[in-house]
Amino acid sequence: MPAGFYPHDAKFLVAVDCIIFGFKNQELSILLTRRPVEPNKGEWSLMGGFMDENESLDKAAEKVLFRYTRQKGIYMEQVGAYGEVERDPGDRVVSVAYYALVRLEEFDTTLASAFDAKWVNIHQLPRLVFDHNRMVDDALQLLRFKVSLQPIIFEFFEGKFTLPSLQDLWEAIYQMPVDKRNFRKKIAAMGILDRLEIKDKSSSKRGAFYYTFNRQKYDEFIASGNRFSL
Amino acid sequence: MPAGFYPHDAKFLVAVDCIIFGFKNQELSILLTRRPVEPNKGEWSLMGGFMDENESLDKAAEKVLFRYTRQKGIYMEQVGAYGEVERDPGDRVVSVAYYALVRLEEFDTTLASAFDAKWVNIHQLPRLVFDHNRMVDDALQLLRFKVSLQPIIFEFFEGKFTLPSLQDLWEAIYQMPVDKRNFRKKIAAMGILDRLEIKDKSSSKRGAFYYTFNRQKYDEFIASGNRFSL
DNA sequence: ACAAAAGTGTTCACACTACACCCATGG
DNA sequence: CCATGGGTGTAGTGTGAACACTTTTGT
């Protein structure tokens, strides 16, 4: 811990709030909870927590994520810092928002009830406490930007996925339909996926092939001067 | 000031560091200073300051900007929060970075010496204290993104500018040459500039026409479903 | 045999790139 | 009159958008 060099005396609580995105029932959802403490107890809120003395912002966010999802190695990225004076009526708190992408397939549903938490479709978001709605808007904008330029969309799946489901996810993120052939053409052109020999028959008689993201192929693709783009 | 609802006791100094961009001598520069206090006194640093109890993050950044530039209404945007435990050896400090675009033409050069400050070309940046180099990298990346999608490049000028200088600025930001005709075509296609009847003769015998950004035309351009793109 | 979702190619429009010459003026 | 930077148009190419039918298989 660094020594106190500065005479400045204004110190602040620093919180971390997480926008946890998941893909479920063809829709993009985020994990919300009923706020367990006053003020605004019982209202809908993002998952959050305070940063401790001996941890970094990123570590604090990872802690929050693990606490509510029990998943490790979650993809996570900072959205920004929110520092309005009156943003939290409970105290002067500076909050740093992070968004995260989780694999809903392996999500432990008993956790949700334990924390009074719920997956809510991004179209049916209730009013959230403080400035959390703004955080969600900012996170969604950043998510769209990142998805279009980096191969993070695959983080929503546990390893394998089908092209129809990938496209459904893409459409849920951008809230716009895409032509199936154009979408698949773009994916195929990059050559960064491997097709497995097995099919997912849960949503059609014919079945859709599973694919996996091949990081090595991706690295080679990038190394040869190409740019990922979705 | 909100009441203290939370029993949490970990409080932190919150600083704001500003990456102040200016355009000078065909090059993009940022304003640096010799750090006036220990630790690392005398080393190169961004312009910064601590946030006070009764001000927001944005206000704290505006305060820093005004202190070092004496300009009001500066374009400014948050880059992100930096919260590594050991990032500042002087104390545990969470710092929030902002970048800003200033009009160097109206810059009071006496200020620079008063604060031991200096405009430094982004290619010749020295090693800065703490994680300031990383902040600059992040700010530059964000700047490039924003410039390509929003008409903020005009913030570098006090009202009028010539197309050659605008192109020089663009090239300085992206570090790549652009074809003159293509660049002007793109600008002209949007129809968001007004050509003045006067010329800048400081860099050629013939003189280059001055232009101004016309916000009303810009709003109409956007309202008709078009997208700004540079 | 039929319903329901998976899979597959081609054409067209537009945006981006490359490229070279004349113009205006001060010295 | 010439050196210097300002200003202009066109053709080609590649990328993104539109579009419809066949395949598979469980019921």
Short mmCIF file of C-alpha atoms (C1' of nucleotides) in Angstrom, two decimals:
data_model
loop_
_atom_site.label_atom_id
_atom_site.label_comp_id
_atom_site.label_asym_id
_atom_site.label_seq_id
_atom_site.Cartn_x
_atom_site.Cartn_y
_atom_site.Cartn_z
CA MET A 1 0.00 0.00 0.00
CA PRO A 2 1.50 3.35 -1.01
CA ALA A 3 2.38 5.89 1.66
CA GLY A 4 0.23 8.97 2.09
CA PHE A 5 2.11 11.68 0.23
CA TYR A 6 -0.81 13.95 -0.49
CA PRO A 7 -2.35 16.40 1.97
CA HIS A 8 -5.65 16.23 0.11
CA ASP A 9 -8.42 15.04 2.37
CA ALA A 10 -11.38 14.40 0.08
CA LYS A 11 -11.78 10.66 -0.09
CA PHE A 12 -14.56 8.70 -1.68
CA LEU A 13 -16.26 5.40 -1.64
CA VAL A 14 -15.60 3.66 -4.94
CA ALA A 15 -18.11 1.15 -6.20
CA VAL A 16 -18.18 -1.20 -9.15
CA ASP A 17 -21.40 -1.95 -10.99
CA CYS A 18 -21.62 -4.76 -13.51
CA ILE A 19 -23.80 -5.03 -16.56
CA ILE A 20 -23.87 -8.79 -16.99
CA PHE A 21 -25.05 -9.78 -20.43
CA GLY A 22 -26.37 -13.19 -21.26
CA PHE A 23 -28.09 -14.76 -24.27
CA LYS A 24 -31.29 -16.61 -23.55
CA ASN A 25 -34.41 -17.48 -25.53
CA GLN A 26 -33.16 -15.66 -28.62
CA GLU A 27 -32.83 -12.49 -26.59
CA LEU A 28 -30.11 -10.49 -24.91
CA SER A 29 -30.67 -10.19 -21.18
CA ILE A 30 -28.92 -8.66 -18.24
CA LEU A 31 -28.80 -9.86 -14.69
CA LEU A 32 -30.62 -7.60 -12.24
CA THR A 33 -31.22 -7.83 -8.55
CA ARG A 34 -33.46 -6.30 -5.96
CA ARG A 35 -31.25 -3.89 -4.08
CA PRO A 36 -30.69 -5.41 -0.64
CA VAL A 37 -29.83 -2.27 1.32
CA GLU A 38 -31.16 1.18 1.99
CA PRO A 39 -31.55 3.62 0.38
CA ASN A 40 -33.84 2.44 -2.42
CA LYS A 41 -33.96 -1.03 -0.89
CA GLY A 42 -35.98 -3.45 -3.00
CA GLU A 43 -35.69 -1.52 -6.25
CA TRP A 44 -34.10 -3.01 -9.34
CA SER A 45 -30.37 -2.55 -9.56
CA LEU A 46 -27.24 -3.75 -11.30
CA MET A 47 -24.93 -6.13 -9.52
CA GLY A 48 -22.41 -4.11 -7.60
CA GLY A 49 -20.04 -3.84 -4.71
CA PHE A 50 -17.49 -1.58 -3.13
CA MET A 51 -13.83 -1.64 -3.93
CA ASP A 52 -11.52 -2.60 -1.07
CA GLU A 53 -8.27 -0.95 -0.04
CA ASN A 54 -6.04 -3.63 -1.44
CA GLU A 55 -7.69 -4.47 -4.71
CA SER A 56 -7.72 -2.85 -8.13
CA LEU A 57 -10.84 -1.74 -9.94
CA ASP A 58 -10.62 -4.73 -12.24
CA LYS A 59 -10.24 -7.10 -9.33
CA ALA A 60 -13.23 -5.57 -7.61
CA ALA A 61 -15.26 -6.14 -10.75
CA GLU A 62 -14.06 -9.73 -11.02
CA LYS A 63 -15.05 -10.26 -7.42
CA VAL A 64 -18.56 -9.00 -8.08
CA LEU A 65 -18.84 -11.13 -11.19
CA PHE A 66 -17.71 -14.27 -9.45
CA ARG A 67 -19.97 -13.62 -6.52
CA TYR A 68 -23.06 -13.50 -8.68
CA THR A 69 -22.22 -15.96 -11.42
CA ARG A 70 -19.67 -18.40 -9.96
CA GLN A 71 -18.01 -18.38 -13.37
CA LYS A 72 -14.29 -17.75 -13.73
CA GLY A 73 -12.53 -16.14 -16.67
CA ILE A 74 -15.52 -14.09 -17.65
CA TYR A 75 -14.97 -11.60 -20.44
CA MET A 76 -15.20 -8.18 -18.89
CA GLU A 77 -14.47 -4.63 -19.88
CA GLN A 78 -14.72 -1.25 -18.26
CA VAL A 79 -17.46 1.07 -19.44
CA GLY A 80 -16.54 4.19 -17.53
CA ALA A 81 -16.67 6.10 -14.28
CA TYR A 82 -19.79 7.80 -12.98
CA GLY A 83 -19.16 10.65 -10.61
CA GLU A 84 -22.13 12.94 -10.22
CA VAL A 85 -22.32 14.32 -6.71
CA GLU A 86 -25.90 13.24 -6.08
CA ARG A 87 -25.89 10.03 -8.07
CA ASP A 88 -26.26 7.87 -4.96
CA PRO A 89 -28.39 9.36 -2.20
CA GLY A 90 -26.83 6.95 0.30
CA ASP A 91 -23.43 8.59 0.27
CA ARG A 92 -20.95 10.21 -2.07
CA VAL A 93 -19.93 7.29 -4.24
CA VAL A 94 -17.96 7.18 -7.44
CA SER A 95 -18.97 4.13 -9.40
CA VAL A 96 -17.11 2.41 -12.20
CA ALA A 97 -19.23 0.35 -14.56
CA TYR A 98 -18.10 -2.85 -16.25
CA TYR A 99 -19.92 -5.02 -18.69
CA ALA A 100 -19.45 -8.75 -18.81
CA LEU A 101 -20.45 -11.59 -21.12
CA VAL A 102 -21.50 -14.83 -19.51
CA ARG A 103 -22.31 -18.28 -20.74
CA LEU A 104 -25.90 -18.74 -19.77
CA GLU A 105 -25.93 -22.42 -20.65
CA GLU A 106 -23.81 -23.17 -17.66
CA PHE A 107 -25.51 -20.72 -15.40
CA ASP A 108 -26.49 -21.97 -12.01
CA THR A 109 -30.11 -21.00 -11.70
CA THR A 110 -30.18 -21.55 -7.97
CA LEU A 111 -27.87 -18.56 -7.68
CA ALA A 112 -30.51 -16.26 -9.04
CA SER A 113 -32.97 -16.94 -6.29
CA ALA A 114 -30.28 -16.78 -3.62
CA PHE A 115 -29.52 -13.20 -4.60
CA ASP A 116 -33.03 -12.19 -5.53
CA ALA A 117 -31.69 -11.86 -9.04
CA LYS A 118 -33.35 -12.23 -12.40
CA TRP A 119 -32.43 -12.24 -16.06
CA VAL A 120 -34.28 -9.45 -17.79
CA ASN A 121 -34.62 -8.91 -21.51
CA ILE A 122 -32.94 -5.66 -22.50
CA HIS A 123 -36.22 -4.51 -23.98
CA GLN A 124 -38.15 -4.89 -20.83
CA LEU A 125 -35.78 -3.26 -18.43
CA PRO A 126 -37.48 -1.66 -15.47
CA ARG A 127 -36.38 1.66 -14.05
CA LEU A 128 -33.15 0.99 -12.19
CA VAL A 129 -31.75 2.79 -9.18
CA PHE A 130 -29.51 5.83 -9.47
CA ASP A 131 -27.85 6.17 -12.85
CA HIS A 132 -27.87 2.46 -13.62
CA ASN A 133 -30.09 2.84 -16.68
CA ARG A 134 -27.53 5.16 -18.18
CA MET A 135 -24.78 2.68 -17.41
CA VAL A 136 -26.71 0.00 -19.26
CA ASP A 137 -27.17 2.27 -22.27
CA ASP A 138 -23.47 3.08 -22.33
CA ALA A 139 -22.54 -0.57 -21.88
CA LEU A 140 -24.78 -1.66 -24.72
CA GLN A 141 -23.30 0.92 -27.03
CA LEU A 142 -19.79 -0.19 -26.13
CA LEU A 143 -20.76 -3.84 -26.51
CA ARG A 144 -22.00 -3.21 -30.03
CA PHE A 145 -18.82 -1.42 -30.93
CA LYS A 146 -16.61 -4.17 -29.56
CA VAL A 147 -18.60 -7.02 -31.05
CA SER A 148 -18.20 -5.51 -34.47
CA LEU A 149 -14.44 -5.32 -34.20
CA GLN A 150 -13.37 -8.16 -31.97
CA PRO A 151 -14.32 -11.82 -31.72
CA ILE A 152 -16.01 -11.46 -28.35
CA ILE A 153 -19.43 -12.61 -29.47
CA PHE A 154 -18.23 -16.16 -28.97
CA GLU A 155 -17.84 -15.48 -25.26
CA PHE A 156 -21.58 -15.90 -24.93
CA PHE A 157 -21.29 -19.59 -25.70
CA GLU A 158 -19.64 -22.44 -23.92
CA GLY A 159 -17.38 -23.57 -26.69
CA LYS A 160 -19.69 -24.72 -29.42
CA PHE A 161 -22.60 -22.97 -31.07
CA THR A 162 -24.63 -23.18 -34.24
CA LEU A 163 -24.70 -20.53 -36.94
CA PRO A 164 -28.43 -19.91 -36.54
CA SER A 165 -27.96 -19.24 -32.84
CA LEU A 166 -24.94 -17.03 -33.53
CA GLN A 167 -27.03 -15.00 -35.92
CA ASP A 168 -29.89 -14.79 -33.43
CA LEU A 169 -27.44 -13.43 -30.90
CA TRP A 170 -26.07 -10.90 -33.35
CA GLU A 171 -29.57 -9.72 -34.13
CA ALA A 172 -30.39 -9.47 -30.45
CA ILE A 173 -27.31 -7.33 -29.84
CA TYR A 174 -27.88 -4.95 -32.72
CA GLN A 175 -31.64 -5.12 -32.75
CA MET A 176 -31.77 -5.54 -36.47
CA PRO A 177 -32.35 -8.43 -38.81
CA VAL A 178 -29.55 -9.65 -41.06
CA ASP A 179 -29.68 -11.65 -44.20
CA LYS A 180 -28.75 -15.22 -43.44
CA ARG A 181 -26.59 -15.71 -46.51
CA ASN A 182 -24.69 -12.47 -46.07
CA PHE A 183 -24.08 -13.20 -42.42
CA ARG A 184 -22.72 -16.66 -43.09
CA LYS A 185 -20.66 -15.42 -45.99
CA LYS A 186 -18.92 -12.90 -43.78
CA ILE A 187 -18.20 -15.49 -41.12
CA ALA A 188 -17.00 -18.03 -43.64
CA ALA A 189 -14.74 -15.49 -45.34
CA MET A 190 -12.71 -15.04 -42.18
CA GLY A 191 -12.13 -18.75 -41.78
CA ILE A 192 -11.87 -18.61 -38.03
CA LEU A 193 -14.42 -21.27 -37.12
CA ASP A 194 -14.24 -25.04 -37.13
CA ARG A 195 -17.29 -27.05 -38.02
CA LEU A 196 -17.86 -30.02 -35.77
CA GLU A 197 -19.34 -33.28 -36.97
CA ILE A 198 -22.25 -33.07 -34.60
CA LYS A 199 -25.49 -31.22 -34.92
CA ASP A 200 -27.87 -29.50 -32.62
CA LYS A 201 -31.26 -31.01 -33.24
CA SER A 202 -33.09 -29.15 -30.51
CA SER A 203 -34.56 -26.53 -32.78
CA SER A 204 -35.15 -28.34 -36.05
CA LYS A 205 -35.57 -31.78 -37.52
CA ARG A 206 -32.66 -31.35 -39.83
CA GLY A 207 -30.30 -30.09 -37.17
CA ALA A 208 -27.65 -27.38 -37.38
CA PHE A 209 -23.96 -28.04 -37.30
CA TYR A 210 -22.03 -26.96 -34.26
CA TYR A 211 -19.02 -24.73 -34.73
CA THR A 212 -16.20 -23.64 -32.48
CA PHE A 213 -14.12 -20.52 -32.52
CA ASN A 214 -10.53 -21.36 -33.45
CA ARG A 215 -8.25 -18.85 -31.83
CA GLN A 216 -5.19 -19.99 -33.73
CA LYS A 217 -6.91 -19.46 -37.06
CA TYR A 218 -8.09 -16.12 -35.77
CA ASP A 219 -4.56 -15.06 -34.83
CA GLU A 220 -3.31 -16.08 -38.25
CA PHE A 221 -6.15 -14.21 -39.88
CA ILE A 222 -5.21 -11.05 -38.00
CA ALA A 223 -1.49 -11.58 -38.53
CA SER A 224 -2.00 -11.59 -42.29
CA GLY A 225 -3.25 -8.05 -42.07
CA ASN A 226 -6.97 -8.76 -42.05
CA ARG A 227 -9.49 -7.16 -39.75
CA PHE A 228 -12.24 -8.89 -37.91
CA SER A 229 -15.58 -7.37 -38.73
CA LEU A 230 -19.14 -8.31 -37.94
CA MET B 1 -24.09 15.97 0.15
CA PRO B 2 -25.69 12.56 0.64
CA ALA B 3 -25.84 11.08 4.09
CA GLY B 4 -23.53 8.21 5.01
CA PHE B 5 -25.67 5.13 4.64
CA TYR B 6 -22.93 2.65 4.01
CA PRO B 7 -20.78 1.08 6.73
CA HIS B 8 -17.99 0.48 4.21
CA ASP B 9 -14.83 2.23 5.28
CA ALA B 10 -12.49 1.97 2.31
CA LYS B 11 -12.27 5.44 0.85
CA PHE B 12 -10.00 6.67 -1.86
CA LEU B 13 -8.46 9.74 -3.30
CA VAL B 14 -9.92 10.34 -6.73
CA ALA B 15 -7.86 12.22 -9.28
CA VAL B 16 -8.54 13.47 -12.74
CA ASP B 17 -5.86 13.47 -15.42
CA CYS B 18 -6.32 15.30 -18.70
CA ILE B 19 -4.89 14.48 -22.08
CA ILE B 20 -5.08 17.90 -23.69
CA PHE B 21 -4.75 17.68 -27.45
CA GLY B 22 -3.79 20.61 -29.60
CA PHE B 23 -2.84 21.05 -33.24
CA LYS B 24 0.36 22.94 -33.91
CA ASN B 25 2.91 23.01 -36.70
CA GLN B 26 1.07 20.32 -38.68
CA GLU B 27 1.34 18.00 -35.74
CA LEU B 28 -0.84 16.74 -32.94
CA SER B 29 0.54 17.63 -29.55
CA ILE B 30 -0.43 17.20 -25.94
CA LEU B 31 0.20 19.49 -23.04
CA LEU B 32 2.60 18.07 -20.49
CA THR B 33 4.02 19.44 -17.29
CA ARG B 34 6.83 18.76 -14.92
CA ARG B 35 5.21 17.17 -11.92
CA PRO B 36 5.38 19.76 -9.13
CA VAL B 37 5.11 17.46 -6.11
CA GLU B 38 6.66 14.34 -4.70
CA PRO B 39 6.79 11.51 -5.47
CA ASN B 40 8.34 11.63 -8.93
CA LYS B 41 8.67 15.41 -8.69
CA GLY B 42 10.05 16.94 -11.86
CA GLU B 43 9.13 14.07 -14.14
CA TRP B 44 6.82 14.53 -17.11
CA SER B 45 3.16 14.18 -16.32
CA LEU B 46 -0.31 14.86 -17.61
CA MET B 47 -2.27 17.77 -16.23
CA GLY B 48 -4.19 16.57 -13.24
CA GLY B 49 -5.84 17.34 -9.97
CA PHE B 50 -7.87 15.82 -7.20
CA MET B 51 -11.63 15.76 -7.12
CA ASP B 52 -13.27 17.68 -4.28
CA GLU B 53 -16.13 16.57 -2.09
CA ASN B 54 -18.72 18.74 -3.72
CA GLU B 55 -17.87 18.41 -7.37
CA SER B 56 -18.57 15.77 -9.98
CA LEU B 57 -15.89 14.02 -12.01
CA ASP B 58 -16.75 16.10 -15.04
CA LYS B 59 -16.56 19.29 -13.03
CA ALA B 60 -13.21 18.29 -11.64
CA ALA B 61 -11.95 17.74 -15.16
CA GLU B 62 -13.32 21.09 -16.30
CA LYS B 63 -11.56 22.71 -13.39
CA VAL B 64 -8.25 21.19 -14.37
CA LEU B 65 -8.75 22.18 -17.99
CA PHE B 66 -9.59 25.75 -17.14
CA ARG B 67 -6.69 26.00 -14.74
CA TYR B 68 -4.17 25.07 -17.39
CA THR B 69 -5.70 26.54 -20.51
CA ARG B 70 -7.95 29.42 -19.39
CA GLN B 71 -10.35 28.35 -22.13
CA LYS B 72 -14.05 27.79 -21.44
CA GLY B 73 -16.34 25.37 -23.23
CA ILE B 74 -13.56 23.00 -24.13
CA TYR B 75 -14.61 19.76 -25.77
CA MET B 76 -13.90 17.03 -23.28
CA GLU B 77 -14.69 13.38 -22.89
CA GLN B 78 -13.97 10.70 -20.37
CA VAL B 79 -11.48 8.03 -21.33
CA GLY B 80 -11.81 5.73 -18.36
CA ALA B 81 -10.89 4.97 -14.78
CA TYR B 82 -7.50 3.66 -13.73
CA GLY B 83 -7.47 1.78 -10.50
CA GLU B 84 -4.42 -0.39 -10.06
CA VAL B 85 -3.38 -0.56 -6.43
CA GLU B 86 0.19 0.54 -7.01
CA ARG B 87 -0.36 2.92 -9.88
CA ASP B 88 0.59 5.96 -7.80
CA PRO B 89 3.37 5.39 -5.28
CA GLY B 90 2.31 8.51 -3.40
CA ASP B 91 -0.95 7.07 -2.13
CA ARG B 92 -3.82 4.88 -3.21
CA VAL B 93 -5.41 6.99 -5.90
CA VAL B 94 -8.06 6.12 -8.44
CA SER B 95 -7.63 8.33 -11.45
CA VAL B 96 -10.13 9.11 -14.15
CA ALA B 97 -8.68 10.22 -17.47
CA TYR B 98 -10.29 12.74 -19.79
CA TYR B 99 -9.16 13.92 -23.15
CA ALA B 100 -9.80 17.44 -24.35
CA LEU B 101 -9.43 19.34 -27.61
CA VAL B 102 -8.18 22.88 -27.40
CA ARG B 103 -7.82 25.73 -29.81
CA LEU B 104 -4.13 26.34 -29.89
CA GLU B 105 -4.46 29.56 -31.88
CA GLU B 106 -5.88 31.29 -28.87
CA PHE B 107 -3.59 29.64 -26.43
CA ASP B 108 -1.93 31.88 -23.94
CA THR B 109 1.70 30.93 -24.18
CA THR B 110 2.60 32.64 -20.95
CA LEU B 111 0.54 30.00 -19.17
CA ALA B 112 2.86 27.30 -20.29
CA SER B 113 5.86 28.72 -18.53
CA ALA B 114 3.84 29.54 -15.42
CA PHE B 115 3.03 25.86 -14.98
CA ASP B 116 6.27 24.49 -16.32
CA ALA B 117 4.19 23.10 -19.15
CA LYS B 118 5.03 22.28 -22.72
CA TRP B 119 3.31 21.14 -25.88
CA VAL B 120 4.85 17.89 -27.00
CA ASN B 121 4.34 16.16 -30.32
CA ILE B 122 2.63 12.83 -29.80
CA HIS B 123 5.53 11.12 -31.54
CA GLN B 124 8.11 12.44 -29.22
CA LEU B 125 6.42 11.77 -25.93
CA PRO B 126 8.80 11.16 -23.06
CA ARG B 127 8.17 8.54 -20.45
CA LEU B 128 5.43 9.88 -18.23
CA VAL B 129 4.80 9.19 -14.56
CA PHE B 130 2.67 6.31 -13.33
CA ASP B 131 0.29 4.95 -15.97
CA HIS B 132 0.01 8.21 -17.88
CA ASN B 133 1.49 6.78 -21.06
CA ARG B 134 -1.23 4.20 -21.11
CA MET B 135 -3.83 6.89 -20.59
CA VAL B 136 -2.48 8.76 -23.60
CA ASP B 137 -2.62 5.62 -25.73
CA ASP B 138 -6.21 4.98 -24.70
CA ALA B 139 -7.16 8.60 -25.26
CA LEU B 140 -5.66 8.63 -28.72
CA GLN B 141 -7.52 5.50 -29.68
CA LEU B 142 -10.77 6.97 -28.42
CA LEU B 143 -10.05 10.26 -30.16
CA ARG B 144 -9.60 8.48 -33.48
CA PHE B 145 -12.83 6.61 -33.03
CA LYS B 146 -14.78 9.73 -32.14
CA VAL B 147 -13.30 11.88 -34.88
CA SER B 148 -14.38 9.36 -37.47
CA LEU B 149 -17.98 9.40 -36.29
CA GLN B 150 -18.65 12.83 -34.90
CA PRO B 151 -17.79 16.33 -36.05
CA ILE B 152 -15.39 17.03 -33.22
CA ILE B 153 -12.36 17.64 -35.38
CA PHE B 154 -13.57 21.21 -35.79
CA GLU B 155 -13.08 21.77 -32.07
CA PHE B 156 -9.39 22.14 -32.74
CA PHE B 157 -10.00 25.40 -34.54
CA GLU B 158 -11.34 28.71 -33.42
CA GLY B 159 -14.23 28.96 -35.82
CA LYS B 160 -12.63 29.11 -39.23
CA PHE B 161 -10.09 26.82 -40.84
CA THR B 162 -8.81 25.97 -44.28
CA LEU B 163 -9.24 22.62 -45.95
CA PRO B 164 -5.49 22.03 -46.23
CA SER B 165 -5.09 22.57 -42.50
CA LEU B 166 -8.08 20.35 -41.77
CA GLN B 167 -6.50 17.63 -43.80
CA ASP B 168 -3.15 18.11 -42.09
CA LEU B 169 -4.92 17.71 -38.78
CA TRP B 170 -6.70 14.57 -39.93
CA GLU B 171 -3.42 13.10 -41.07
CA ALA B 172 -1.79 14.00 -37.79
CA ILE B 173 -4.54 12.26 -35.84
CA TYR B 174 -4.55 9.07 -37.88
CA GLN B 175 -0.92 9.09 -38.83
CA MET B 176 -1.64 8.31 -42.40
CA PRO B 177 -1.71 10.29 -45.61
CA VAL B 178 -4.99 10.84 -47.43
CA ASP B 179 -5.63 11.75 -51.01
CA LYS B 180 -6.51 15.41 -51.20
CA ARG B 181 -9.34 15.00 -53.68
CA ASN B 182 -10.95 12.11 -51.86
CA PHE B 183 -10.75 13.94 -48.58
CA ARG B 184 -12.38 17.07 -49.97
CA LYS B 185 -14.99 15.03 -51.78
CA LYS B 186 -16.07 13.40 -48.55
CA ILE B 187 -16.29 16.71 -46.76
CA ALA B 188 -18.14 18.36 -49.60
CA ALA B 189 -20.61 15.48 -49.85
CA MET B 190 -21.86 16.12 -46.35
CA GLY B 191 -22.50 19.77 -47.03
CA ILE B 192 -21.90 20.84 -43.45
CA LEU B 193 -19.33 23.56 -44.05
CA ASP B 194 -19.68 27.14 -45.19
CA ARG B 195 -16.98 28.67 -47.34
CA LEU B 196 -16.06 32.17 -46.32
CA GLU B 197 -15.02 34.82 -48.79
CA ILE B 198 -11.66 35.30 -47.18
CA LYS B 199 -8.49 33.36 -47.61
CA ASP B 200 -5.58 32.36 -45.50
CA LYS B 201 -2.47 33.49 -47.29
CA SER B 202 -0.02 32.55 -44.60
CA SER B 203 1.05 29.32 -46.23
CA SER B 204 0.81 29.99 -49.93
CA LYS B 205 0.71 32.79 -52.45
CA ARG B 206 -2.63 31.76 -53.80
CA GLY B 207 -4.27 31.48 -50.43
CA ALA B 208 -6.74 28.89 -49.15
CA PHE B 209 -10.39 29.64 -48.46
CA TYR B 210 -11.52 29.65 -44.90
CA TYR B 211 -14.47 27.46 -43.95
CA THR B 212 -16.67 27.24 -40.90
CA PHE B 213 -18.57 24.33 -39.49
CA ASN B 214 -22.32 24.96 -39.82
CA ARG B 215 -24.07 23.17 -37.01
CA GLN B 216 -27.51 23.74 -38.44
CA LYS B 217 -26.57 22.12 -41.73
CA TYR B 218 -24.98 19.33 -39.75
CA ASP B 219 -28.17 18.73 -37.76
CA GLU B 220 -30.20 18.64 -40.96
CA PHE B 221 -27.70 16.27 -42.50
CA ILE B 222 -28.07 13.89 -39.56
CA ALA B 223 -31.83 14.36 -39.39
CA SER B 224 -32.17 13.13 -42.95
CA GLY B 225 -30.75 9.81 -41.92
CA ASN B 226 -27.15 10.37 -42.96
CA ARG B 227 -24.12 9.51 -40.92
CA PHE B 228 -21.09 11.66 -40.36
CA SER B 229 -17.96 9.84 -41.38
CA LEU B 230 -14.35 10.90 -41.75
"C1'" DA C 1 -46.28 -35.99 -47.54
"C1'" DC C 2 -45.66 -31.96 -45.19
"C1'" DA C 3 -44.03 -28.63 -41.98
"C1'" DA C 4 -40.08 -26.30 -40.24
"C1'" DA C 5 -35.68 -24.85 -40.03
"C1'" DA C 6 -30.82 -25.34 -42.41
"C1'" DG C 7 -28.14 -24.39 -45.96
"C1'" DT C 8 -26.39 -22.26 -50.40
"C1'" DG C 9 -24.80 -18.04 -55.13
"C1'" DT C 10 -25.49 -14.30 -57.94
"C1'" DT C 11 -26.44 -9.65 -59.18
"C1'" DC C 12 -26.44 -4.76 -58.38
"C1'" DA C 13 -25.48 -0.37 -56.36
"C1'" DC C 14 -22.63 2.40 -54.06
"C1'" DA C 15 -18.55 3.83 -51.64
"C1'" DC C 16 -13.70 3.95 -51.55
"C1'" DT C 17 -9.28 4.17 -54.14
"C1'" DA C 18 -6.09 5.62 -57.30
"C1'" DC C 19 -4.47 8.97 -60.11
"C1'" DA C 20 -2.56 14.07 -62.88
"C1'" DC C 21 -3.21 18.47 -64.28
"C1'" DC C 22 -4.43 23.53 -64.17
"C1'" DC C 23 -4.87 27.79 -61.18
"C1'" DA C 24 -3.67 31.83 -58.58
"C1'" DT C 25 -0.33 34.67 -56.65
"C1'" DG C 26 3.92 36.90 -54.48
"C1'" DG C 27 8.33 37.49 -55.12
"C1'" DC D 1 8.18 34.08 -65.17
"C1'" DC D 2 8.52 30.69 -62.01
"C1'" DA D 3 8.01 28.36 -57.69
"C1'" DT D 4 4.66 27.07 -54.37
"C1'" DG D 5 0.75 25.38 -52.57
"C1'" DG D 6 -4.62 25.37 -53.77
"C1'" DG D 7 -8.03 23.41 -56.17
"C1'" DT D 8 -10.65 20.02 -59.30
"C1'" DG D 9 -12.95 14.98 -62.02
"C1'" DT D 10 -13.10 10.25 -63.60
"C1'" DA D 11 -12.57 5.44 -64.00
"C1'" DG D 12 -11.97 1.08 -61.70
"C1'" DT D 13 -12.45 -2.00 -57.97
"C1'" DG D 14 -14.12 -4.13 -54.00
"C1'" DT D 15 -17.52 -4.41 -50.28
"C1'" DG D 16 -22.14 -4.55 -48.58
"C1'" DA D 17 -27.17 -5.30 -49.68
"C1'" DA D 18 -30.88 -7.57 -51.90
"C1'" DC D 19 -32.94 -11.66 -53.14
"C1'" DA D 20 -35.41 -17.44 -53.59
"C1'" DC D 21 -35.02 -21.98 -53.77
"C1'" DT D 22 -33.44 -26.74 -52.32
"C1'" DT D 23 -32.32 -30.00 -48.54
"C1'" DT D 24 -33.14 -32.68 -44.54
"C1'" DT D 25 -35.83 -35.19 -41.40
"C1'" DG D 26 -39.27 -36.02 -37.59
"C1'" DT D 27 -43.90 -36.47 -37.23
#
